[in-house]
Amino acid sequence: MSDTIQNSVNRPSQRAGDQLRDIRLTRRYTKHAEGSVLVEFGDTKVICTASVEEGVPRFLKGSGQGWVTAEYGMLPRSTGSRMDREAARGKQSGRTQEIQRLIGRSLRAALDMSLLGENTIKLDCDVIQADGGTRTASITGGCVALHDAITFMLEKKLIKQNPIKQLIGSVSVGMYQGMPVLDLDYAEDSNAETDMNVVMNDAGRFIEVQGTAEDGDYDFEQLQQMIGLAQKGIAELIVKQKQALGLA
């Protein structure tokens, strides 16, 4: 990444434009789940748990294929002021539904579903502290939890072959004060002109790109700059995943 991008942005965190927050992936964070990870992107902290269940949704019964799905939620005091639990309100917000569909789509891309058998893996992503990028942290941490759940299934002979075909990572990028930046925290995200979430695999190929101009618009050159930052950031996240899993 050019020195211009690295040095010309006055970020609240004092990071360079192409610098991730401190990333931590703590495996086996809870006792009971087949896979569990505490993922930390700076001050954003998410507990990702993967639970293995026999059976699949009705539309997959008899197909021999498995399923991966996700649920996402924010604890009442994960933000600056307390919010009510969505269960107390009786329904999920559109934002929550959108995020958990994104997590599910992204993590299904990690597996060959035909090798999973008629089993379901449910990823629960619970945000215990939010400072921007909760959905990208959930995907990155959820992939590690999913990997551990698959290891459990192989050890217990619930499946015969390893269905993992790739690691999946995700990061946010955006335009902040007219410059492209990587891995936005809340102070940047709430004031960014453009916000984008990118999901990629360990081969550097794209799974999903979601980009919105929050204030004005962005041009093709800025789009390329943001995508370039995402590629760099996700490559670093994949390394973190491999280190956490003992694959590096």
C-alpha positions as a printed NumPy array, in Angstrom:
array([[  0.   ,   0.   ,   0.   ],
       [  1.28 ,   3.425,  -0.86 ],
       [  2.841,   5.726,   1.706],
       [  0.138,   8.255,   0.792],
       [ -2.6  ,   5.986,   2.171],
       [ -0.501,   4.923,   5.145],
       [  0.416,   8.369,   6.353],
       [ -2.182,  10.883,   5.179],
       [ -5.12 ,   9.786,   7.328],
       [ -5.655,  11.242,  10.775],
       [ -7.392,   8.231,  12.302],
       [ -8.861,   8.485,  15.822],
       [ -6.892,   5.354,  16.762],
       [ -3.668,   6.79 ,  15.295],
       [ -3.362,   3.7  ,  13.093],
       [ -1.988,   3.886,   9.569],
       [ -4.61 ,   3.778,   6.846],
       [ -3.75 ,   0.173,   5.979],
       [ -3.379,  -1.092,   9.554],
       [ -5.683,  -3.593,  11.256],
       [ -6.614,  -3.263,  14.893],
       [ -5.012,  -5.729,  17.312],
       [ -6.534,  -9.103,  16.409],
       [ -6.913, -11.978,  18.886],
       [ -8.541, -15.378,  18.374],
       [ -8.936, -17.421,  21.575],
       [-10.113, -20.97 ,  20.889],
       [-12.083, -23.221,  23.271],
       [-13.363, -20.136,  25.052],
       [-16.47 , -21.885,  26.4  ],
       [-16.776, -25.408,  27.77 ],
       [-19.742, -27.054,  26.098],
       [-19.808, -26.068,  22.419],
       [-18.103, -28.222,  19.783],
       [-16.287, -25.092,  18.664],
       [-15.939, -21.782,  20.498],
       [-13.818, -18.702,  19.911],
       [-13.505, -15.292,  21.494],
       [-12.595, -13.008,  18.598],
       [-11.274,  -9.531,  19.299],
       [-10.859,  -6.809,  16.707],
       [ -9.448,  -4.121,  18.981],
       [-12.248,  -3.267,  21.426],
       [-14.845,  -5.258,  19.487],
       [-15.297,  -8.623,  21.193],
       [-17.545, -11.436,  19.945],
       [-18.05 , -14.95 ,  21.303],
       [-18.558, -17.352,  18.383],
       [-19.828, -20.836,  19.224],
       [-20.428, -23.689,  16.79 ],
       [-22.963, -26.368,  17.725],
       [-23.377, -29.648,  15.849],
       [-26.902, -31.004,  15.456],
       [-28.18 , -34.079,  13.663],
       [-30.604, -33.331,  10.857],
       [-31.066, -30.568,   8.293],
       [-33.814, -28.133,   7.315],
       [-36.796, -29.606,   5.494],
       [-35.63 , -28.442,   2.056],
       [-32.446, -30.533,   2.416],
       [-33.929, -33.745,   3.843],
       [-32.942, -36.772,   1.793],
       [-30.282, -34.843,  -0.116],
       [-27.325, -36.154,   1.872],
       [-26.087, -32.599,   2.239],
       [-25.47 , -30.634,   5.413],
       [-26.204, -27.075,   6.406],
       [-24.505, -24.201,   8.191],
       [-26.55 , -21.367,   9.631],
       [-25.876, -18.454,  11.952],
       [-27.522, -16.393,  14.647],
       [-26.199, -12.995,  15.723],
       [-27.002, -10.795,  18.664],
       [-25.673,  -7.915,  20.71 ],
       [-25.723,  -8.063,  24.486],
       [-27.7  ,  -5.261,  26.147],
       [-24.61 ,  -3.402,  27.358],
       [-22.29 ,  -4.144,  24.453],
       [-22.652,  -0.491,  23.428],
       [-22.396,   2.886,  25.154],
       [-25.946,   2.768,  26.447],
       [-28.083,  -0.242,  27.307],
       [-30.335,  -1.68 ,  24.618],
       [-33.167,  -4.125,  25.218],
       [-32.684,  -7.699,  24.143],
       [-34.455,  -8.367,  20.868],
       [-36.205, -11.331,  22.495],
       [-37.805,  -8.89 ,  24.932],
       [-39.11 ,  -6.857,  21.987],
       [-40.563,  -9.966,  20.384],
       [-38.762,  -9.78 ,  17.044],
       [-35.356,  -9.355,  15.444],
       [-34.414,  -6.123,  13.741],
       [-33.798,  -6.014,  10.006],
       [-30.132,  -5.301,  10.758],
       [-29.796,  -8.471,  12.837],
       [-31.447, -10.61 ,  10.176],
       [-29.219,  -9.151,   7.479],
       [-26.051,  -9.786,   9.505],
       [-26.844, -13.368,  10.407],
       [-27.699, -14.174,   6.785],
       [-24.332, -12.701,   5.757],
       [-22.491, -14.783,   8.373],
       [-24.291, -17.939,   7.273],
       [-23.614, -17.374,   3.565],
       [-19.974, -16.608,   4.234],
       [-19.31 , -19.663,   6.377],
       [-21.153, -22.054,   4.087],
       [-18.523, -21.097,   1.512],
       [-15.889, -22.705,   3.753],
       [-17.319, -26.22 ,   3.379],
       [-18.185, -28.857,   0.826],
       [-21.728, -29.446,   2.044],
       [-21.94 , -32.84 ,   0.336],
       [-19.309, -34.146,   2.797],
       [-21.096, -32.841,   5.883],
       [-23.837, -35.459,   5.759],
       [-27.304, -34.525,   6.938],
       [-25.956, -32.555,   9.864],
       [-26.37 , -28.902,  10.762],
       [-23.786, -26.618,  12.333],
       [-25.24 , -23.565,  14.018],
       [-22.966, -20.588,  14.615],
       [-23.987, -18.263,  17.431],
       [-22.207, -14.923,  17.319],
       [-22.812, -12.94 ,  20.498],
       [-21.351,  -9.448,  20.651],
       [-20.227,  -8.717,  24.198],
       [-18.548,  -5.421,  23.324],
       [-19.069,  -3.401,  20.143],
       [-16.649,  -0.91 ,  18.645],
       [-17.345,  -1.319,  14.944],
       [-16.918,  -4.299,  12.626],
       [-18.98 ,  -6.79 ,  14.61 ],
       [-20.163,  -8.675,  11.525],
       [-16.671,  -9.002,  10.043],
       [-15.285, -10.142,  13.401],
       [-18.126, -12.687,  13.634],
       [-17.249, -14.17 ,  10.24 ],
       [-13.528, -14.31 ,  10.953],
       [-13.958, -15.843,  14.408],
       [-16.871, -18.011,  13.32 ],
       [-14.706, -19.688,  10.702],
       [-12.267, -20.822,  13.396],
       [-15.129, -22.107,  15.575],
       [-16.521, -23.934,  12.526],
       [-13.124, -25.534,  11.938],
       [-13.076, -26.861,  15.508],
       [-16.625, -28.197,  15.176],
       [-15.594, -30.115,  12.051],
       [-12.597, -31.541,  13.919],
       [-15.   , -32.757,  16.622],
       [-17.228, -34.405,  14.011],
       [-14.278, -36.201,  12.449],
       [-12.994, -37.403,  15.826],
       [-16.462, -38.694,  16.785],
       [-16.831, -40.294,  13.338],
       [-19.987, -38.306,  12.633],
       [-18.561, -37.683,   9.162],
       [-16.073, -39.677,   7.111],
       [-14.24 , -36.942,   5.196],
       [-13.139, -33.436,   6.056],
       [-15.533, -31.014,   4.331],
       [-13.377, -27.916,   4.932],
       [-12.216, -26.564,   1.601],
       [-11.001, -23.088,   2.58 ],
       [-10.701, -20.522,   5.334],
       [-12.901, -17.434,   5.192],
       [-12.016, -13.991,   6.534],
       [-13.788, -10.662,   6.551],
       [-12.91 ,  -7.034,   7.209],
       [-14.424,  -3.58 ,   6.828],
       [-12.949,  -0.811,   4.713],
       [-14.172,   2.672,   4.007],
       [-13.509,   6.261,   3.023],
       [-12.745,   8.415,   6.057],
       [-11.9  ,  12.09 ,   5.642],
       [-11.505,  11.445,   1.923],
       [ -8.979,   8.624,   2.32 ],
       [ -9.369,   4.828,   2.198],
       [ -8.934,   3.078,   5.559],
       [ -8.872,  -0.517,   6.765],
       [-10.836,  -2.075,   9.639],
       [-13.005,   0.808,  10.845],
       [-13.696,   1.208,  14.541],
       [-16.886,   2.908,  15.733],
       [-15.448,   6.428,  15.73 ],
       [-14.576,   6.03 ,  12.044],
       [-17.583,   3.95 ,  11.029],
       [-20.047,   6.513,  12.41 ],
       [-18.346,   9.302,  10.43 ],
       [-17.21 ,   7.498,   7.274],
       [-18.264,   8.743,   3.864],
       [-18.281,   5.154,   2.596],
       [-18.533,   1.861,   4.478],
       [-17.786,  -1.516,   2.896],
       [-17.669,  -5.085,   4.209],
       [-15.614,  -7.607,   2.262],
       [-15.52 , -11.404,   2.643],
       [-12.769, -13.444,   0.974],
       [-11.278, -16.924,   1.056],
       [ -7.695, -17.983,   1.705],
       [ -7.005, -18.074,  -2.037],
       [ -7.688, -14.343,  -2.224],
       [-11.012, -14.755,  -4.026],
       [-14.17 , -12.856,  -3.134],
       [-17.194, -14.312,  -1.369],
       [-19.148, -11.105,  -0.816],
       [-18.696,  -7.344,  -1.126],
       [-21.154,  -4.911,   0.478],
       [-20.422,  -1.225,  -0.047],
       [-22.527,   1.849,   0.627],
       [-21.799,   5.538,   0.25 ],
       [-23.136,   6.904,   3.525],
       [-22.393,  10.515,   2.61 ],
       [-22.147,  11.363,  -1.085],
       [-20.57 ,   8.821,  -3.44 ],
       [-17.276,   7.192,  -4.388],
       [-15.481,   6.714,  -7.676],
       [-13.846,   3.703,  -9.3  ],
       [-10.356,   4.604,  -8.106],
       [-11.572,   4.825,  -4.499],
       [-13.358,   1.498,  -4.923],
       [-10.122,  -0.09 ,  -6.101],
       [ -8.218,   1.423,  -3.177],
       [-10.737,   0.062,  -0.676],
       [-10.7  ,  -3.386,  -2.273],
       [ -6.9  ,  -3.358,  -2.187],
       [ -6.964,  -2.583,   1.53 ],
       [ -9.481,  -5.386,   2.109],
       [ -7.275,  -7.876,   0.254],
       [ -4.294,  -6.908,   2.395],
       [ -6.273,  -7.024,   5.64 ],
       [ -7.969, -10.35 ,   4.971],
       [ -4.648, -11.952,   3.996],
       [ -3.363, -10.915,   7.43 ],
       [ -6.514, -12.26 ,   9.107],
       [ -6.111, -15.62 ,   7.36 ],
       [ -2.599, -15.823,   8.812],
       [ -4.064, -15.132,  12.272],
       [ -6.625, -17.909,  11.757],
       [ -3.952, -20.382,  10.676],
       [ -1.796, -19.48 ,  13.67 ],
       [ -4.748, -19.945,  16.052],
       [ -5.559, -23.332,  14.481],
       [ -1.94 , -24.485,  14.455],
       [ -1.87 , -24.589,  10.665],
       [  0.924, -22.027,  10.214]])
